[in-house]
Tab-separated table of C-alpha atoms in Angstrom:
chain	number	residue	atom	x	y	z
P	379	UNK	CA	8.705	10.888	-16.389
P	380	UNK	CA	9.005	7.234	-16.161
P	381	UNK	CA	11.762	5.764	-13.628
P	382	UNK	CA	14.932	5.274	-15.224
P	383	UNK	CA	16.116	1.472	-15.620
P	384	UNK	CA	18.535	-0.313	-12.711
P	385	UNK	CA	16.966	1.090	-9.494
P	386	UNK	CA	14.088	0.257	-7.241
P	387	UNK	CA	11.314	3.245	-7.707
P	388	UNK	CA	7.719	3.872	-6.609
P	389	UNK	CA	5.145	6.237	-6.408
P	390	UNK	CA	1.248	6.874	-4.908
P	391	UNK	CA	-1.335	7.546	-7.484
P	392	UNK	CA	-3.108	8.211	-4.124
P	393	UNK	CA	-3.702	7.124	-0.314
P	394	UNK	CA	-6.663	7.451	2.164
P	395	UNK	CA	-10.343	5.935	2.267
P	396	UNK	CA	-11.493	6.833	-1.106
P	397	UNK	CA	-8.821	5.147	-3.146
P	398	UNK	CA	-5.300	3.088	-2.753
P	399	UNK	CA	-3.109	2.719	-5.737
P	400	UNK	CA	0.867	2.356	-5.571
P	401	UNK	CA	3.387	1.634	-8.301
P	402	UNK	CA	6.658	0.097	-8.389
P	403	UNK	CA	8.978	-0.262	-10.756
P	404	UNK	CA	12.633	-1.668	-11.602
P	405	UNK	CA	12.602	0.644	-15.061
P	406	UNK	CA	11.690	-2.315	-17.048
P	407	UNK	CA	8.597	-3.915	-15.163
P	408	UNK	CA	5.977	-1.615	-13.901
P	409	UNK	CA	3.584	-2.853	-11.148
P	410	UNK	CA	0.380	-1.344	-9.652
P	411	UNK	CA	-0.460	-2.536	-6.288
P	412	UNK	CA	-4.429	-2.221	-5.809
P	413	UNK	CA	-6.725	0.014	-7.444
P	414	UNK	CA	-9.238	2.005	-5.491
P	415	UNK	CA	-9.878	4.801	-8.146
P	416	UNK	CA	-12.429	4.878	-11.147
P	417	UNK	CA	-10.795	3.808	-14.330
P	418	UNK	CA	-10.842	7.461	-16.349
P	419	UNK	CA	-9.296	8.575	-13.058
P	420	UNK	CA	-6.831	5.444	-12.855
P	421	UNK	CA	-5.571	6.562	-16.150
P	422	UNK	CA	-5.399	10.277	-15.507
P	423	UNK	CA	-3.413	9.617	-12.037
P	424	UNK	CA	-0.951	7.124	-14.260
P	425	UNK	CA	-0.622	9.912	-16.699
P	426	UNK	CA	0.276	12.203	-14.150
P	427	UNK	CA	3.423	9.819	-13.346
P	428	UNK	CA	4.321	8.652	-17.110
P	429	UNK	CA	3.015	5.544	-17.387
P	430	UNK	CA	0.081	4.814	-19.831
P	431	UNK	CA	-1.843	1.031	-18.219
P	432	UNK	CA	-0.776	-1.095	-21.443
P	433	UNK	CA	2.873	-0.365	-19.775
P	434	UNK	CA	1.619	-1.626	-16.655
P	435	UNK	CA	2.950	-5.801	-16.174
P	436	UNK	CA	0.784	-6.953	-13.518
P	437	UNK	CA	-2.066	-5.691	-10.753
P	438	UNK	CA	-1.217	-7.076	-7.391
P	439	UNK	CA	-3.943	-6.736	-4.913
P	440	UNK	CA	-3.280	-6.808	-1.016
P	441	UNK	CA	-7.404	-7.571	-0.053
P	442	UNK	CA	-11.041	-7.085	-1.127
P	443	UNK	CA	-12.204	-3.400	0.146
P	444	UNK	CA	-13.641	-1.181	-2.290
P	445	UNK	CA	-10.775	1.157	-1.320
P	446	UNK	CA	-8.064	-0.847	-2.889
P	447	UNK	CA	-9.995	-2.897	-5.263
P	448	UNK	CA	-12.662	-1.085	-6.730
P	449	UNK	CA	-10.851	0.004	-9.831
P	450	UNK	CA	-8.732	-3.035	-10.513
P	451	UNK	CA	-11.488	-5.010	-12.758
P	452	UNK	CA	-12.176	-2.576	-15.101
P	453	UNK	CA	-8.661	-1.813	-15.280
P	454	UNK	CA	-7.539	-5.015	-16.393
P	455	UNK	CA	-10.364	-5.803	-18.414
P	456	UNK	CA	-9.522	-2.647	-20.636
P	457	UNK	CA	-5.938	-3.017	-20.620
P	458	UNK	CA	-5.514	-6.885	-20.332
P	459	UNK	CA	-3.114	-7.235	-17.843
P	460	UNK	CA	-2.795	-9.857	-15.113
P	461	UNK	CA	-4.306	-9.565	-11.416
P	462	UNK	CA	-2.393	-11.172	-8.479
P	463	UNK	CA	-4.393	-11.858	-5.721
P	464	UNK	CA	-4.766	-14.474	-2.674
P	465	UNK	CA	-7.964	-17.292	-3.167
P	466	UNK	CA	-9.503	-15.818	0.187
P	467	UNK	CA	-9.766	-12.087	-1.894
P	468	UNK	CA	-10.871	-13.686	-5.356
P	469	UNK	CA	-13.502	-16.070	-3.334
P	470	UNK	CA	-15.091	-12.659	-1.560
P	471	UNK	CA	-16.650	-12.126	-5.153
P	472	UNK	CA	-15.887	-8.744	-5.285
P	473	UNK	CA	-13.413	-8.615	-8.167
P	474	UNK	CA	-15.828	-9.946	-10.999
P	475	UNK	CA	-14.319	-11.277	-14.428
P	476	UNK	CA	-10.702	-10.020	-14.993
P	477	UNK	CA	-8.618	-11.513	-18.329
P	478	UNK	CA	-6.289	-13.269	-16.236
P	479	UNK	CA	-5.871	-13.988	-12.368
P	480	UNK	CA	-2.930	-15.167	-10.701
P	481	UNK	CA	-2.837	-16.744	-7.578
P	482	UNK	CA	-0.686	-15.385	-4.552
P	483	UNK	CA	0.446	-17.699	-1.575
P	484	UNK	CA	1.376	-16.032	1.546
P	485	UNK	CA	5.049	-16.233	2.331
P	486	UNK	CA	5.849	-17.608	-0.877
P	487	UNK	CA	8.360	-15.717	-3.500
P	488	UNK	CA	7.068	-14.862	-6.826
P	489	UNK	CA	9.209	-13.122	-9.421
P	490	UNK	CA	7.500	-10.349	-12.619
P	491	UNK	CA	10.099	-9.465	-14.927
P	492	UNK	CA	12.977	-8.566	-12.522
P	493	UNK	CA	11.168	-7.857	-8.953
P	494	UNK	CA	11.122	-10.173	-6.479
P	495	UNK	CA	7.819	-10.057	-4.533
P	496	UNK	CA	6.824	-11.804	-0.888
P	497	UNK	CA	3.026	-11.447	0.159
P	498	UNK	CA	3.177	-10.928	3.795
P	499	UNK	CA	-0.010	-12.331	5.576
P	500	UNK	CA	-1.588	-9.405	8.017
P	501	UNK	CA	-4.116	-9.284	10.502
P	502	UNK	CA	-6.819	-7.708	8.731
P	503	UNK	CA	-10.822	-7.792	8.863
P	504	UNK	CA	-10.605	-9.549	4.967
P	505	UNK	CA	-10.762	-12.810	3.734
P	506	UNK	CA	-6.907	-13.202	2.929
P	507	UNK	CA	-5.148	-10.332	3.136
P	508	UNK	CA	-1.624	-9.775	2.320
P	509	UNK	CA	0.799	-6.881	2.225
P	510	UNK	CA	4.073	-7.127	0.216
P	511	UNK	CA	7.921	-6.717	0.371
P	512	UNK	CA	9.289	-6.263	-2.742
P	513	UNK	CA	13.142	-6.173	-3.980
P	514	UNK	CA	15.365	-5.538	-7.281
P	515	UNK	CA	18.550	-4.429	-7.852
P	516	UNK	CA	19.626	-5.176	-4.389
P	517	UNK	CA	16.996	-2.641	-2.787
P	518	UNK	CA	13.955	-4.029	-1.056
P	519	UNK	CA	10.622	-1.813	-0.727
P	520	UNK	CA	7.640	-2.541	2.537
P	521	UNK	CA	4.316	-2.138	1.628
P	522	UNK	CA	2.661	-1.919	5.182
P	523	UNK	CA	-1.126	-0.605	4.682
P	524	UNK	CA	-4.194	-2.068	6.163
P	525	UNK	CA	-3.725	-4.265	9.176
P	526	UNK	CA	-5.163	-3.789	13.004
P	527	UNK	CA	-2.221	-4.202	14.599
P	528	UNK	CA	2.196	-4.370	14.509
P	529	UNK	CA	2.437	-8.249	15.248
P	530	UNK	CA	5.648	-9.800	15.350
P	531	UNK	CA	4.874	-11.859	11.909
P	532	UNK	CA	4.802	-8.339	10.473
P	533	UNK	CA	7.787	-6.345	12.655
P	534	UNK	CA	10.305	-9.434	11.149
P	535	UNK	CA	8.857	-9.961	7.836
P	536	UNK	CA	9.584	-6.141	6.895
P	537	UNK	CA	13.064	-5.589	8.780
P	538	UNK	CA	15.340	-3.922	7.015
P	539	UNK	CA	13.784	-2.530	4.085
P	540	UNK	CA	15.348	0.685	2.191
P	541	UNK	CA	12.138	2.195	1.989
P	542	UNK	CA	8.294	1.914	3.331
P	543	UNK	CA	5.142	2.695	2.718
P	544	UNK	CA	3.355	2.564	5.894
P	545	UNK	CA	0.321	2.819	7.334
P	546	UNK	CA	-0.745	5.865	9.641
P	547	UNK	CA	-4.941	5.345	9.892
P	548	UNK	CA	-5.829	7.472	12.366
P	549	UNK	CA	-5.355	9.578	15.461
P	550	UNK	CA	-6.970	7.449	18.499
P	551	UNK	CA	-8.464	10.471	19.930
P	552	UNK	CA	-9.556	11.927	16.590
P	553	UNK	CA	-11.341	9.153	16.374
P	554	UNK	CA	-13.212	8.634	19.463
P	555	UNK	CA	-14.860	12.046	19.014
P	556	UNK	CA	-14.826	11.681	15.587
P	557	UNK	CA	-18.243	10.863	13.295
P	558	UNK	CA	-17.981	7.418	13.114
P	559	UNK	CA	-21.222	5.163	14.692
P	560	UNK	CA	-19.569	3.213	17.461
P	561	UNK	CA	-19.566	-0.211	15.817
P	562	UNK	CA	-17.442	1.506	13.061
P	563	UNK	CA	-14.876	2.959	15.844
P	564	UNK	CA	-14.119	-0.399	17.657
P	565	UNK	CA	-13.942	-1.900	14.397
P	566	UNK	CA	-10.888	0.686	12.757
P	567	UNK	CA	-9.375	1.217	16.084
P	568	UNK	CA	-9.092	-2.648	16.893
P	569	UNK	CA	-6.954	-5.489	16.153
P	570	UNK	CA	-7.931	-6.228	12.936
P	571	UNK	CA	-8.592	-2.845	11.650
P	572	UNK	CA	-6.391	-0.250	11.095
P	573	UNK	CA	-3.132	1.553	12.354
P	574	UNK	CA	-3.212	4.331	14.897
P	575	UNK	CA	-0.242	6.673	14.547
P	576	UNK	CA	1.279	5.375	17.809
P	577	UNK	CA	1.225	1.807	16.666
P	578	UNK	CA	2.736	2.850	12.875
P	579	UNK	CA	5.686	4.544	15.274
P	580	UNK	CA	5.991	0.733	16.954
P	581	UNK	CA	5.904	-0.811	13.931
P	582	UNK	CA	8.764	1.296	12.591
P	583	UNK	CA	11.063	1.676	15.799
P	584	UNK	CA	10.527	-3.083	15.106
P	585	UNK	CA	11.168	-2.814	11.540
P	586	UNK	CA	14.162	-0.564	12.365
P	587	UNK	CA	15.237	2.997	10.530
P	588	UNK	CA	19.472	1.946	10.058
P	589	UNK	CA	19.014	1.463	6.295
P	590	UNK	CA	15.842	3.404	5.756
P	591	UNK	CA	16.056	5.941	3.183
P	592	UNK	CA	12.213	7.127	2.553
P	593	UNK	CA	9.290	6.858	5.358
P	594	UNK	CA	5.779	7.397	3.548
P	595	UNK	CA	2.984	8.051	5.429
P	596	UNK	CA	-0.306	6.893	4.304
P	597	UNK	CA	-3.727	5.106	3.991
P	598	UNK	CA	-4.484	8.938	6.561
P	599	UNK	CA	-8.150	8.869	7.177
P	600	UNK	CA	-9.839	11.821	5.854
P	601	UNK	CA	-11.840	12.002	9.597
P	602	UNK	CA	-9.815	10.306	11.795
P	603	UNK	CA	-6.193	12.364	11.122
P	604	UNK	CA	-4.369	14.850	10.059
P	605	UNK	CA	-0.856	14.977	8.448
P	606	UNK	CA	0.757	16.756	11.334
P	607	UNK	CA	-0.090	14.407	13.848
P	608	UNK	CA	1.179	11.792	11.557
P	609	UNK	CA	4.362	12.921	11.374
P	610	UNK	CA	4.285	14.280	14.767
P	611	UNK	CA	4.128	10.570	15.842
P	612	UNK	CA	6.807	9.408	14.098
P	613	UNK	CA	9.628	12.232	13.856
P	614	UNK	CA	11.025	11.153	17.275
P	615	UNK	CA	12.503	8.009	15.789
P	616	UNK	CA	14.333	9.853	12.949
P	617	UNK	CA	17.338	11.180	15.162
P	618	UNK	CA	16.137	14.565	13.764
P	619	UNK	CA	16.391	13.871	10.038
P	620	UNK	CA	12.985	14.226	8.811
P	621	UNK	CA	13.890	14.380	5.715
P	622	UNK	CA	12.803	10.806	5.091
P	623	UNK	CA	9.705	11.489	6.114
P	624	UNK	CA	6.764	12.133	3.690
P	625	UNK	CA	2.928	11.934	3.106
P	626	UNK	CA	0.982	10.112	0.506
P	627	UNK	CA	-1.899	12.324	-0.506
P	628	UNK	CA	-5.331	11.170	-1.120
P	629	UNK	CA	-5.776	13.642	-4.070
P	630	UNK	CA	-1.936	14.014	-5.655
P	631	UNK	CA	-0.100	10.839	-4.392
P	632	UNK	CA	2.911	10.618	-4.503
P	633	UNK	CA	5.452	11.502	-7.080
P	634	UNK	CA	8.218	8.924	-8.018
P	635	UNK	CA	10.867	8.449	-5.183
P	636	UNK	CA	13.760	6.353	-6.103
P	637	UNK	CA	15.764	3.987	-3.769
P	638	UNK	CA	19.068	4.494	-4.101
């Protein structure tokens, strides 16, 4: 069903290294944030959680892998909505022709319909990348996916958010024995690559868990981790209420979760 209007809602139409999609939504303006998926599969995953793309008011994009934007031009070019995006992502090339682009500056507010957005810059091996906090009816959502390491920039641009939706890469000795050619380890396991477990339990003991009603784990390498060490990683910080702990799925997502 689609969210019901006057809250702060989102949902995963799925997380890991074949595809990134998340939604948000105030009940009245419903945003995708990246697009990793095929488009018949973009549409069958939006099904799944009520929305059909022509409901969809914007495509935000966080940075230029294939994982989070490999769906988002043939998306838009069907449906004809707008795509947000930095000028370091559209210069990579990699988007192609979309109807309509919008361009995002880092650390500066923009407003679609009635959510509040701020593009957080992130140390990341792209050409501009951003992550965002978002906000409506008084409730403010992290998106924290995609960056090497928890710098301070990051820790104070997401403190005190209701909710977040954070990354938890990989397991650091999953992936030293793991399949990956060497290059390919230093390059996820350093600073501008992606978040071990450990360092997603850092970032979230800096962003603090006071008002914190819903942890989602994600972006979980299919190779490199496993849910249970996840979670394992970050239910010491939850004062034994794991309840507002959950997992992103690459295949199912995540069903709606509203922010009360």
């Amino acid at each position: 069903m689609p969210p019901a209007a006057r809250a702060l809602h989102f949902a995963s139409l799925g997380s890991g290294s074949k595809g990134n999609a998340t939604l948000v939504s105030d009940g009245e303006t419903h945003l995708l944030i990246d697009c990793g998926f095929g488009l018949r599969d973009t549409e069958r995953r939006l099904a799944r959680l009520g929305l059909h793309p022509k409901q969809l008011a914007a495509v935000l994009v966080t940075h230029e892998h294939g994982d989070h934007i490999g769906g988002v031009g043939a998306l838009a070019r069907r449906h004809g909505m707008p795509v947000y995006l930095t000028p370091g992502t559209w210069l990579s090339g990699r988007l192609k022709e979309v109807p309509r682009h919008e361009w995002i500056t880092p650390q500066a507010m923009l407003a679609i319909g009635g959510i509040e957005i701020m593009p957080v810059t992130v140390p990341h091996d792209a050409r501009e990348p951003v992550q965002f906090h978002l906000s409506a009816h008084g409730r403010r959502l992290g998106v924290v996916t995609d960056l090497g390491h928890p710098s301070a920039h990051v820790i104070q641009a997401f403190a005190g958010c209701d909710a977040l939706i954070l990354e938890c890469n990989h397991d650091r000795q999953m992936l030293a024995d793991g399949p990956y050619p060497p290059r390919l380890k230093r390059r996820v396991g350093g600073d501008w690559g992606h978040l071990s477990n450990p360092q997603a339990a850092t970032l979230l003991a800096g962003v603090g868990l006071d008002r914190l009603q819903r942890i989602v784990c994600s972006h979980l390498s299919e190779h490199n981790n496993r849910p249970e060490l996840a979670l394992e990683a970050l239910v010491p910080l939850l004062d034994g209420d794991e309840s507002r702990l959950v997992v992103a799925a690459q295949d199912q997502g995540l069903d709606w979760q509203t922010i009360r």
